[in-house]
Amino acid sequence: MLLEMFYKRLSNMKKTNYLEIFLKVVLSFIGIAILSAGASFCRISGFGLDPFTSVNLGIANHLGISLGTYQLTINFVILIFVFWLDKGKIGIGTVLNMVGVGFLIDIFTKLFINLWGKESSTWMSLGYLIIGLILFTLGSSLYMSTDMGVAPYDAIAPIATKITHLKYKVCRVTQDISFIIVGFFVGGSVGLASIIIAFFTGPLIVFWNQKISFPINHAISEFARQPSGKIVSHGFINIAQFTYRLVARGYDQTIQMQQQLSKYSNAEIETKKKDAHHTIENSRNLLSNAEKQLSMLKKEELKRGKSNE
């Protein structure tokens, strides 16, 4: 059924160019692999995952199965509703995302832990978080820019918008907040990264769209219409130039930050380290207290249920 629908969708495209489709499928998979690596960096940072993966990780841990297995299962369930409500949201990219992301996060997480270990300093964790957010948004931009279908989770808000006539932003924020709350109660990896990914990654994705994803898609379309080594080399040169400028800018910013840090005295640096540790400890205590309150509420609910019998 899904393969038949994909075929019809491709057949309806004007002047279908199968080379372009193949290259965009490859780009979509590359994007999914990059966003999965980004999610894995966020996971090992200890600052949480995106809302959907966080919920899936919490439930998977309770069931004693891998994230990939559970995420594939729940994606298939959501896909059934998406297929029923809006088939237009489904494409080859949908299948690549729902099948690949969970398993790739498991693979990348094990790889990163083997490389760098489970324990990390506060600064290393922040570094993992920043790298994770950069890769997650870049990968999201690449896979979504191909217009080969969206992940089942990403299709929920647009469908809700069509049904409720509410603004997309309202539906998406409501969806993400709901999953963050559920993720917290099922013991998922909810933290700073979850909030940033849910509410503040839009500008980064737009940035990647303009600088990398859209130019790559345009180059693919041009190359597919008239395959030429010149077009490919020109595209690689543009990407290399942009990458160089991006790395150079990041290096300059790092130097500036180091210069600012060098102005602090040893005592000031020690104070700031203590403040950071204090913030982390407060967050842990807050989470611990919330878990205790939840446990007490469940026990009270259980008592009342027995008394009513």
XYZ file of C-alpha atoms in Angstrom:
309
model
C 0.000 0.000 0.000
C 2.730 2.487 0.966
C 4.888 1.575 -2.055
C 1.887 2.012 -4.353
C 1.194 5.441 -2.845
C 4.842 6.505 -3.267
C 4.742 5.401 -6.898
C 1.594 7.435 -7.559
C 3.112 10.444 -5.824
C 6.238 10.218 -7.944
C 4.217 9.646 -11.109
C 2.225 12.806 -10.471
C 5.396 14.914 -10.338
C 5.894 16.978 -13.482
C 8.594 15.514 -15.729
C 9.699 13.045 -13.086
C 13.478 12.843 -13.042
C 14.493 9.609 -11.350
C 18.103 10.717 -10.970
C 16.918 13.771 -9.015
C 14.654 11.591 -6.864
C 17.501 9.167 -6.134
C 19.911 11.963 -5.192
C 17.310 13.609 -2.938
C 16.602 10.275 -1.230
C 20.354 9.965 -0.577
C 20.428 13.542 0.760
C 17.403 12.808 2.939
C 19.158 9.761 4.426
C 22.336 11.774 5.032
C 20.237 14.400 6.833
C 18.585 11.729 8.987
C 21.996 10.259 9.875
C 23.317 13.724 10.831
C 20.275 14.601 12.993
C 20.561 11.185 14.685
C 24.214 11.896 15.492
C 23.126 15.271 16.869
C 20.471 13.651 19.039
C 23.103 11.210 20.331
C 25.404 14.085 21.325
C 22.473 15.681 23.192
C 21.796 12.329 24.870
C 25.348 11.843 26.175
C 25.486 15.496 27.256
C 22.929 14.748 29.970
C 20.843 17.768 28.942
C 18.035 15.758 27.372
C 16.676 14.842 23.943
C 14.024 16.240 21.638
C 10.481 15.820 23.088
C 9.446 12.857 20.913
C 12.643 10.829 21.357
C 12.629 11.620 25.082
C 9.185 10.046 25.532
C 10.187 7.038 23.429
C 13.406 6.516 25.401
C 11.558 6.626 28.739
C 8.917 4.105 27.648
C 11.516 1.876 25.942
C 13.509 1.734 29.192
C 10.381 0.712 31.126
C 9.631 -2.016 28.571
C 13.237 -3.198 28.515
C 13.645 -2.811 24.746
C 15.920 -0.669 22.591
C 14.998 2.877 21.597
C 15.135 1.897 17.918
C 12.639 -0.943 18.322
C 10.129 1.100 20.323
C 10.470 4.224 18.147
C 9.853 2.173 14.999
C 6.725 0.676 16.585
C 5.201 3.960 17.773
C 6.102 5.643 14.458
C 4.170 2.933 12.631
C 1.132 3.537 14.861
C 1.276 7.310 14.227
C 1.807 6.651 10.505
C -1.531 4.815 10.338
C -3.344 7.942 11.558
C -1.296 10.209 9.263
C -2.101 7.922 6.308
C -5.795 8.134 7.189
C -5.875 11.919 7.771
C -3.379 13.333 5.254
C -1.540 11.020 2.862
C 0.256 13.977 1.318
C 2.604 14.172 4.313
C 3.969 10.684 3.626
C 6.925 10.013 1.362
C 10.136 8.029 1.122
C 11.677 10.389 3.683
C 8.927 9.399 6.121
C 9.931 5.750 5.985
C 13.652 6.553 6.191
C 13.030 8.694 9.267
C 10.688 6.337 11.128
C 12.896 3.306 10.492
C 16.320 4.900 10.807
C 16.378 7.540 13.542
C 15.835 5.386 16.636
C 18.336 2.714 15.608
C 20.892 5.295 14.455
C 20.662 7.110 17.818
C 21.337 3.792 19.584
C 24.341 3.117 17.319
C 25.827 6.621 17.574
C 25.303 6.735 21.369
C 27.218 3.475 21.874
C 29.945 4.695 19.514
C 30.350 8.039 21.317
C 30.383 6.395 24.767
C 33.070 3.947 23.592
C 35.109 6.874 22.275
C 34.747 9.318 25.165
C 33.219 7.348 28.051
C 30.080 7.990 30.087
C 31.557 10.478 32.544
C 32.201 14.043 31.389
C 32.878 17.423 32.937
C 30.347 20.241 32.863
C 32.228 21.951 30.041
C 32.408 18.738 28.001
C 28.660 18.227 28.485
C 28.005 21.764 27.267
C 30.264 21.065 24.283
C 28.306 17.893 23.471
C 25.072 19.884 23.755
C 26.247 22.600 21.347
C 27.565 20.058 18.821
C 24.341 18.073 19.183
C 22.113 21.088 18.514
C 24.179 22.094 15.471
C 24.049 18.594 13.963
C 20.396 18.044 14.886
C 19.249 21.251 13.176
C 21.522 20.728 10.154
C 20.250 17.172 9.680
C 16.625 18.275 10.117
C 17.133 20.981 7.505
C 18.707 18.584 4.986
C 16.067 15.876 5.286
C 13.067 18.232 5.294
C 14.362 20.390 2.419
C 14.188 17.449 -0.004
C 10.357 17.447 0.266
C 10.358 13.638 0.262
C 7.935 13.315 3.188
C 8.157 14.166 6.885
C 8.471 12.043 10.015
C 5.140 10.861 11.482
C 5.703 13.064 14.559
C 6.312 16.145 12.379
C 3.061 15.501 10.523
C 0.913 15.762 13.677
C 0.945 19.571 14.014
C 0.113 20.342 10.338
C -2.775 17.872 10.445
C -4.022 19.337 13.746
C -3.832 22.803 12.170
C -6.004 21.675 9.266
C -8.574 20.026 11.573
C -8.768 22.651 14.344
C -8.096 25.752 12.167
C -5.617 26.923 14.811
C -2.264 28.417 13.855
C 0.520 25.921 13.162
C 2.695 27.484 15.864
C -0.022 26.945 18.501
C -0.472 23.302 17.500
C 3.259 22.604 17.377
C 4.017 24.278 20.716
C 1.102 22.423 22.348
C 2.348 19.157 20.869
C 5.947 19.664 22.030
C 4.963 20.824 25.536
C 2.681 17.796 25.903
C 5.487 15.427 24.934
C 7.968 17.162 27.272
C 5.539 16.680 30.175
C 4.896 13.041 29.257
C 8.642 12.509 28.811
C 9.277 13.818 32.323
C 6.716 11.483 33.916
C 7.839 8.362 32.028
C 11.458 8.970 32.993
C 12.613 10.108 29.564
C 15.698 12.211 28.921
C 14.066 15.622 29.442
C 16.264 18.649 30.004
C 17.598 21.873 28.586
C 18.090 20.337 25.129
C 14.413 19.274 25.023
C 13.289 22.862 25.603
C 15.798 24.351 23.142
C 14.893 21.859 20.394
C 11.166 22.393 20.981
C 11.170 26.198 20.947
C 14.430 27.722 19.739
C 15.853 25.655 16.846
C 13.691 27.274 14.150
C 16.158 30.080 13.337
C 19.025 27.579 13.077
C 17.065 25.379 10.666
C 16.210 28.453 8.560
C 19.926 29.366 8.571
C 20.920 25.888 7.336
C 18.118 25.998 4.746
C 19.452 29.211 3.240
C 23.168 28.429 3.452
C 23.344 24.695 2.730
C 20.130 22.715 2.186
C 18.395 24.817 -0.476
C 21.623 25.371 -2.489
C 22.329 21.615 -2.402
C 18.780 20.817 -3.555
C 19.095 23.408 -6.325
C 22.421 21.898 -7.400
C 20.853 18.415 -7.426
C 17.997 19.646 -9.643
C 20.443 21.352 -12.019
C 22.694 18.302 -12.165
C 19.748 15.918 -12.700
C 18.509 17.988 -15.654
C 21.942 18.096 -17.265
C 24.533 15.852 -15.571
C 27.896 17.556 -15.630
C 31.121 17.229 -13.673
C 31.423 21.012 -13.767
C 28.167 21.458 -11.807
C 29.286 18.902 -9.209
C 32.719 20.504 -8.760
C 31.163 23.971 -8.539
C 28.760 22.729 -5.849
C 31.584 21.153 -3.824
C 33.629 24.341 -4.076
C 30.701 26.415 -2.750
C 30.137 24.011 0.147
C 33.868 23.937 0.939
C 34.034 27.736 0.937
C 31.010 28.014 3.228
C 32.411 25.337 5.560
C 35.729 27.155 5.741
C 34.021 30.451 6.564
C 31.843 28.752 9.195
C 34.828 27.030 10.858
C 36.916 30.209 10.693
C 34.110 32.219 12.289
C 33.682 29.576 15.001
C 37.447 29.621 15.656
C 37.458 33.414 15.931
C 34.565 33.274 18.399
C 36.405 30.612 20.421
C 39.508 32.826 20.573
C 37.371 35.761 21.725
C 35.797 33.612 24.434
C 39.216 32.433 25.587
C 40.401 36.046 25.727
C 37.397 36.951 27.870
C 38.049 33.989 30.163
C 41.699 34.968 30.474
C 40.581 38.226 32.121
C 39.073 36.322 35.031
C 41.231 35.658 38.064
C 41.644 32.114 39.399
C 39.273 32.974 42.241
C 36.599 34.237 39.796
C 36.867 31.115 37.666
C 36.549 28.956 40.789
C 33.461 30.933 41.843
C 31.847 30.506 38.431
C 32.580 26.779 38.513
C 30.917 26.537 41.915
C 27.901 28.475 40.597
C 27.573 26.055 37.671
C 27.818 23.025 39.971
C 25.278 24.643 42.302
C 22.852 25.145 39.407
C 23.221 21.512 38.348
C 22.705 20.302 41.934
C 19.553 22.426 42.297
C 18.173 20.969 39.070
C 18.848 17.439 40.294
C 17.174 18.166 43.625
C 14.159 19.648 41.848
C 13.813 16.549 39.679
C 14.253 14.262 42.705
C 11.566 16.115 44.660
C 9.177 15.969 41.729
C 9.708 12.204 41.432
C 9.040 11.762 45.170
C 5.841 13.822 44.913
C 4.710 11.730 41.955
C 5.372 8.531 43.902
C 3.373 9.824 46.887
C 0.468 10.836 44.650
C 0.402 7.403 43.042
C 0.372 5.707 46.460
C -2.455 7.954 47.652
C -4.403 7.261 44.475
C -3.905 3.520 45.008
C -5.119 3.774 48.624
C -8.251 5.628 47.598
C -8.942 3.094 44.882
C -8.786 0.256 47.437
C -10.979 2.119 49.943
C -13.644 2.705 47.295
C -13.795 -1.016 46.652
